[in-house]
mmCIF file of C-alpha atoms in Angstrom:
data_model
loop_
_atom_site.group_PDB
_atom_site.id
_atom_site.type_symbol
_atom_site.label_atom_id
_atom_site.label_comp_id
_atom_site.label_asym_id
_atom_site.label_seq_id
_atom_site.Cartn_x
_atom_site.Cartn_y
_atom_site.Cartn_z
ATOM 1 C CA MET A 18 76.663 56.109 177.051
ATOM 2 C CA ILE A 19 79.585 53.699 177.077
ATOM 3 C CA MET A 20 81.992 53.147 174.227
ATOM 4 C CA GLY A 21 81.838 49.650 172.739
ATOM 5 C CA LYS A 22 80.815 47.424 169.861
ATOM 6 C CA VAL A 23 77.319 46.491 168.779
ATOM 7 C CA LEU A 24 77.064 43.292 166.748
ATOM 8 C CA LEU A 25 74.109 43.449 164.349
ATOM 9 C CA VAL A 26 73.159 40.217 162.588
ATOM 10 C CA GLU A 27 70.600 41.029 159.888
ATOM 11 C CA ASP A 28 70.334 39.897 156.259
ATOM 12 C CA ASN A 29 68.131 42.752 155.018
ATOM 13 C CA PRO A 30 70.368 45.616 153.789
ATOM 14 C CA GLY A 31 67.563 48.151 154.263
ATOM 15 C CA ALA A 32 67.048 47.096 157.877
ATOM 16 C CA VAL A 33 70.810 47.234 158.504
ATOM 17 C CA LYS A 34 70.988 50.796 157.170
ATOM 18 C CA LYS A 35 68.016 51.883 159.272
ATOM 19 C CA ILE A 36 69.333 50.384 162.518
ATOM 20 C CA VAL A 37 72.828 51.812 161.974
ATOM 21 C CA GLN A 38 71.254 55.256 161.509
ATOM 22 C CA TYR A 39 69.192 54.864 164.663
ATOM 23 C CA ILE A 40 72.258 53.915 166.711
ATOM 24 C CA SER A 41 74.344 56.757 165.260
ATOM 25 C CA ARG A 42 71.717 59.207 166.485
ATOM 26 C CA ILE A 43 71.846 57.678 169.969
ATOM 27 C CA SER A 44 75.637 57.729 170.351
ATOM 28 C CA ALA A 45 78.638 58.390 168.142
ATOM 29 C CA ASP A 46 80.827 56.369 170.525
ATOM 30 C CA LEU A 47 79.394 52.988 169.555
ATOM 31 C CA GLU A 48 80.782 50.987 166.640
ATOM 32 C CA VAL A 49 78.213 48.879 164.773
ATOM 33 C CA VAL A 50 79.514 45.745 163.048
ATOM 34 C CA SER A 51 77.008 43.861 160.883
ATOM 35 C CA PHE A 52 76.831 40.383 159.359
ATOM 36 C CA SER A 53 74.135 38.688 157.300
ATOM 37 C CA GLU A 54 75.130 35.173 158.389
ATOM 38 C CA ALA A 55 75.012 33.775 161.920
ATOM 39 C CA GLY A 56 78.151 31.660 161.479
ATOM 40 C CA LYS A 57 80.360 34.603 160.537
ATOM 41 C CA ALA A 58 78.883 36.690 163.359
ATOM 42 C CA LEU A 59 79.692 33.953 165.880
ATOM 43 C CA GLN A 60 83.326 33.803 164.786
ATOM 44 C CA TYR A 61 83.605 37.580 165.052
ATOM 45 C CA ALA A 62 82.082 37.567 168.542
ATOM 46 C CA LYS A 63 84.615 34.985 169.719
ATOM 47 C CA SER A 64 87.545 37.274 168.882
ATOM 48 C CA ASN A 65 86.036 40.643 169.840
ATOM 49 C CA ASP A 66 84.408 42.231 172.870
ATOM 50 C CA ILE A 67 80.740 42.885 172.117
ATOM 51 C CA SER A 68 78.603 45.100 174.376
ATOM 52 C CA VAL A 69 75.163 44.463 172.817
ATOM 53 C CA PHE A 70 73.830 41.969 170.241
ATOM 54 C CA ILE A 71 70.976 42.751 167.843
ATOM 55 C CA LEU A 72 69.863 39.545 166.136
ATOM 56 C CA ASP A 73 67.278 38.930 163.457
ATOM 57 C CA ILE A 74 65.412 35.656 163.962
ATOM 58 C CA GLN A 75 65.444 34.582 160.293
ATOM 59 C CA LEU A 76 68.967 34.645 158.816
ATOM 60 C CA GLU A 77 70.623 33.322 155.654
ATOM 61 C CA ASP A 78 72.216 30.261 157.249
ATOM 62 C CA TYR A 79 70.337 29.533 160.498
ATOM 63 C CA LYS A 80 68.096 31.151 163.087
ATOM 64 C CA GLY A 81 69.129 34.028 165.305
ATOM 65 C CA THR A 82 67.801 32.123 168.310
ATOM 66 C CA SER A 83 70.265 29.309 167.547
ATOM 67 C CA LEU A 84 73.081 31.865 167.316
ATOM 68 C CA ALA A 85 72.020 33.335 170.650
ATOM 69 C CA LYS A 86 72.148 29.916 172.296
ATOM 70 C CA GLN A 87 75.718 29.481 171.005
ATOM 71 C CA LEU A 88 76.665 32.918 172.327
ATOM 72 C CA ARG A 89 75.215 32.139 175.743
ATOM 73 C CA LYS A 90 77.529 29.115 175.979
ATOM 74 C CA LEU A 91 80.532 31.436 175.746
ATOM 75 C CA GLN A 92 81.644 32.602 179.190
ATOM 76 C CA GLY A 93 81.974 36.243 178.189
ATOM 77 C CA TYR A 94 78.430 36.460 176.819
ATOM 78 C CA LYS A 95 76.354 34.615 179.414
ATOM 79 C CA TYR A 96 74.595 37.830 180.398
ATOM 80 C CA THR A 97 75.385 40.245 177.547
ATOM 81 C CA PRO A 98 72.183 42.051 176.411
ATOM 82 C CA ILE A 99 70.560 40.532 173.314
ATOM 83 C CA ILE A 100 67.826 42.310 171.359
ATOM 84 C CA PHE A 101 65.862 40.193 168.889
ATOM 85 C CA GLU A 102 64.066 41.667 165.893
ATOM 86 C CA THR A 103 61.716 39.764 163.613
ATOM 87 C CA ALA A 104 58.457 39.868 161.706
ATOM 88 C CA LEU A 105 57.433 36.571 163.333
ATOM 89 C CA ALA A 106 55.828 37.500 166.642
ATOM 90 C CA GLY A 107 55.343 33.834 167.534
ATOM 91 C CA GLU A 108 59.070 33.457 168.197
ATOM 92 C CA GLU A 109 58.906 35.801 171.188
ATOM 93 C CA LEU A 110 58.089 33.253 173.899
ATOM 94 C CA THR A 111 60.808 30.856 172.738
ATOM 95 C CA ALA A 112 63.375 33.652 172.696
ATOM 96 C CA TYR A 113 62.590 34.807 176.221
ATOM 97 C CA ARG A 114 62.352 31.313 177.671
ATOM 98 C CA ASP A 115 65.263 29.556 176.002
ATOM 99 C CA VAL A 116 67.745 32.326 175.289
ATOM 100 C CA LYS A 117 67.020 34.979 177.923
ATOM 101 C CA CYS A 118 66.985 37.827 175.456
ATOM 102 C CA TYR A 119 66.787 41.331 176.867
ATOM 103 C CA SER A 120 64.228 42.838 174.496
ATOM 104 C CA PHE A 121 62.180 41.923 171.443
ATOM 105 C CA LEU A 122 61.241 44.164 168.502
ATOM 106 C CA ILE A 123 58.493 43.207 166.065
ATOM 107 C CA LYS A 124 59.050 44.462 162.514
ATOM 108 C CA PRO A 125 58.270 47.018 161.350
ATOM 109 C CA PHE A 126 59.263 49.037 164.415
ATOM 110 C CA GLU A 127 59.584 52.803 164.787
ATOM 111 C CA GLU A 128 62.732 54.635 165.822
ATOM 112 C CA GLU A 129 61.302 55.547 169.230
ATOM 113 C CA GLU A 130 60.620 51.898 170.031
ATOM 114 C CA PHE A 131 64.098 50.849 168.929
ATOM 115 C CA THR A 132 65.761 53.704 170.810
ATOM 116 C CA ALA A 133 64.007 52.872 174.078
ATOM 117 C CA ALA A 134 64.956 49.184 173.850
ATOM 118 C CA PHE A 135 68.516 49.933 172.792
ATOM 119 C CA ARG A 136 69.181 52.547 175.497
ATOM 120 C CA ASP A 137 67.842 50.120 178.063
ATOM 121 C CA ALA A 138 70.092 47.333 176.788
ATOM 122 C CA VAL A 139 73.179 49.540 176.675
ATOM 123 C CA GLY A 140 72.374 50.743 180.182
ATOM 124 C CA LEU A 141 72.363 47.127 181.349
ATOM 125 C CA SER A 142 75.677 46.506 179.606
ATOM 126 C CA LYS A 143 77.118 49.538 181.357
ATOM 127 C CA GLN A 144 75.967 48.213 184.726
ATOM 128 C CA MET A 145 77.602 44.858 184.018
ATOM 129 C CA ASP A 146 80.922 46.452 183.097
ATOM 130 C CA ARG A 147 81.350 48.506 186.256
ATOM 131 C CA PRO A 148 79.913 48.889 189.751
ATOM 132 C CA ALA A 149 76.579 50.674 189.835
ATOM 133 C CA GLU A 150 76.863 54.418 190.368
ATOM 134 C CA THR A 151 75.097 55.745 193.420
ATOM 135 C CA ILE A 152 74.063 59.158 194.670
ATOM 136 C CA ARG A 153 73.631 60.273 198.299
ATOM 137 C CA ILE A 154 70.998 62.874 199.123
ATOM 138 C CA GLU A 155 71.232 64.488 202.531
ATOM 139 C CA GLN A 156 68.071 65.323 204.428
ATOM 140 C CA LYS A 157 67.751 66.878 207.887
ATOM 141 C CA GLN A 158 67.794 63.675 209.900
ATOM 142 C CA PHE A 159 68.968 61.031 207.452
ATOM 143 C CA ILE A 160 70.734 60.299 204.162
ATOM 144 C CA LEU A 161 69.061 58.646 201.185
ATOM 145 C CA GLU A 162 71.236 56.617 198.820
ATOM 146 C CA TYR A 163 70.070 55.709 195.313
ATOM 147 C CA THR A 164 71.475 53.614 192.521
ATOM 148 C CA VAL A 165 71.439 56.188 189.730
ATOM 149 C CA SER A 166 70.138 53.780 187.088
ATOM 150 C CA ASP A 167 67.136 52.945 189.320
ATOM 151 C CA ILE A 168 65.833 56.524 189.242
ATOM 152 C CA ALA A 169 63.029 56.541 186.631
ATOM 153 C CA TYR A 170 61.765 60.098 187.055
ATOM 154 C CA VAL A 171 61.665 63.017 189.465
ATOM 155 C CA GLU A 172 58.707 65.339 189.969
ATOM 156 C CA ALA A 173 58.691 68.777 191.589
ATOM 157 C CA PHE A 174 55.738 69.829 193.707
ATOM 158 C CA GLY A 175 55.838 72.864 195.941
ATOM 159 C CA LYS A 176 59.202 73.051 197.652
ATOM 160 C CA LYS A 177 59.766 69.312 197.517
ATOM 161 C CA LEU A 178 60.813 66.710 194.970
ATOM 162 C CA SER A 179 59.380 63.241 194.552
ATOM 163 C CA VAL A 180 61.980 60.679 193.480
ATOM 164 C CA HIS A 181 60.484 57.632 191.740
ATOM 165 C CA THR A 182 62.662 54.538 191.430
ATOM 166 C CA ASN A 183 62.203 51.129 189.854
ATOM 167 C CA ASN A 184 64.491 48.309 190.940
ATOM 168 C CA ARG A 185 64.149 44.772 189.590
ATOM 169 C CA MET A 186 64.446 43.289 193.071
ATOM 170 C CA LEU A 187 62.714 45.959 195.187
ATOM 171 C CA GLY A 188 60.086 47.139 192.717
ATOM 172 C CA ILE A 189 58.699 50.672 192.451
ATOM 173 C CA LYS A 190 59.350 53.160 195.240
ATOM 174 C CA GLU A 191 58.722 56.860 195.862
ATOM 175 C CA ASP A 192 60.581 59.202 198.249
ATOM 176 C CA SER A 193 59.899 62.830 199.054
ATOM 177 C CA ILE A 194 62.965 65.036 199.496
ATOM 178 C CA SER A 195 63.456 68.714 200.289
ATOM 179 C CA GLY A 196 66.240 71.241 199.817
ATOM 180 C CA TYR A 197 66.770 70.493 196.100
ATOM 181 C CA THR A 198 65.448 71.917 192.846
ATOM 182 C CA LEU A 199 64.996 69.875 189.681
ATOM 183 C CA SER A 200 67.885 71.728 188.051
ATOM 184 C CA GLY A 201 70.072 71.229 191.106
ATOM 185 C CA LEU A 202 69.384 67.494 191.275
ATOM 186 C CA LEU A 203 70.040 67.119 187.540
ATOM 187 C CA GLU A 204 73.377 68.835 188.010
ATOM 188 C CA LEU A 205 74.179 66.587 190.947
ATOM 189 C CA LEU A 206 73.329 63.448 188.939
ATOM 190 C CA ASP A 207 75.497 64.650 186.035
ATOM 191 C CA ASP A 208 74.306 61.816 183.787
ATOM 192 C CA PRO A 209 73.220 62.216 180.123
ATOM 193 C CA SER A 210 70.548 59.553 180.635
ATOM 194 C CA PHE A 211 68.457 62.118 182.499
ATOM 195 C CA VAL A 212 66.572 64.738 180.503
ATOM 196 C CA ARG A 213 64.232 67.553 181.491
ATOM 197 C CA CYS A 214 60.867 66.995 179.800
ATOM 198 C CA HIS A 215 58.681 69.516 181.643
ATOM 199 C CA LYS A 216 59.048 72.377 184.104
ATOM 200 C CA SER A 217 58.061 69.939 186.854
ATOM 201 C CA TYR A 218 59.665 66.694 185.629
ATOM 202 C CA PHE A 219 62.824 65.041 184.418
ATOM 203 C CA VAL A 220 63.059 61.413 183.299
ATOM 204 C CA ASN A 221 65.656 58.705 182.844
ATOM 205 C CA ARG A 222 65.771 57.790 179.138
ATOM 206 C CA SER A 223 66.569 54.149 179.925
ATOM 207 C CA HIS A 224 63.185 53.761 181.674
ATOM 208 C CA ILE A 225 61.156 55.115 178.754
ATOM 209 C CA GLU A 226 58.809 52.579 177.187
ATOM 210 C CA LYS A 227 56.989 54.867 174.760
ATOM 211 C CA ILE A 228 56.749 58.531 173.772
ATOM 212 C CA ASP A 229 53.432 59.860 172.499
ATOM 213 C CA LYS A 230 54.460 62.919 170.475
ATOM 214 C CA SER A 231 50.958 63.989 169.520
ATOM 215 C CA GLY A 232 49.665 63.622 173.072
ATOM 216 C CA ARG A 233 52.916 64.959 174.528
ATOM 217 C CA LYS A 234 53.217 62.181 177.078
ATOM 218 C CA ILE A 235 55.938 59.780 178.184
ATOM 219 C CA PHE A 236 55.174 56.255 179.359
ATOM 220 C CA LEU A 237 57.720 54.609 181.659
ATOM 221 C CA LYS A 238 58.212 50.880 182.192
ATOM 222 C CA GLY A 239 56.268 49.656 185.197
ATOM 223 C CA PHE A 240 54.614 52.999 185.956
ATOM 224 C CA ILE A 241 50.943 53.894 185.527
ATOM 225 C CA GLU A 242 51.627 57.631 185.638
ATOM 226 C CA GLU A 243 51.925 59.473 182.325
ATOM 227 C CA ILE A 244 54.741 62.038 182.309
ATOM 228 C CA PRO A 245 53.855 65.287 180.488
ATOM 229 C CA ILE A 246 56.098 66.897 177.878
ATOM 230 C CA GLY A 247 56.350 70.691 177.963
ATOM 231 C CA ASN A 248 56.704 72.751 174.779
ATOM 232 C CA LYS A 249 59.984 74.217 175.967
ATOM 233 C CA TYR A 250 61.576 70.799 176.478
ATOM 234 C CA GLN A 251 60.507 68.868 173.362
ATOM 235 C CA SER A 252 63.783 69.376 171.502
ATOM 236 C CA ALA A 253 65.745 67.692 174.285
ATOM 237 C CA LEU A 254 63.671 64.536 173.875
ATOM 238 C CA TRP A 255 63.550 64.437 170.096
ATOM 239 C CA GLY A 256 67.305 65.089 169.809
#
């Protein structure tokens, strides 16, 4: 997780407290700055470097969508991740179409839902700030190269691993590799985004769409497969 500032624009003190707590449990390296008014938030953004914006739609002075449009006109924030949160689900289409927001949370939302959206957004911010990290995996007759952030999950079966990737341009892909264990590949990746969730699986947190605690399953964006959660590995996911 990168160090940086998160600008939260929300006029409900209870919601501010909740979101700040959620972010603190995701990373201690991120500073959250909050405002209840869009105008003050805009002035702050102009004189500071913001990594991710979290904007409520209904604010004290004017709409969060209007603030987002103003931010998008600033050169430094043309592509900065924006997460909208609101109780008005009807605003979703307008936000995606006119503002190009990165994610949308309908109140009231649970911590798991927020965490998945936020990790994804911060992952995008990280990719924008530096060249994408890649990993090279040697096989007998060829070398496979992956963008680390594209790896959604890896499954072990027999003496082989199945690497599942999801790239916005190339879509979903699966490769079978040999000569590696799950633990060995995790060590090679050396990235806190990846977490072991089962004796036969590890997943990339930034690809998680939903976690079903009672059913002990993980749902990943774009994938039909349900990833199981083993008893031994639950603490790593809940932490």
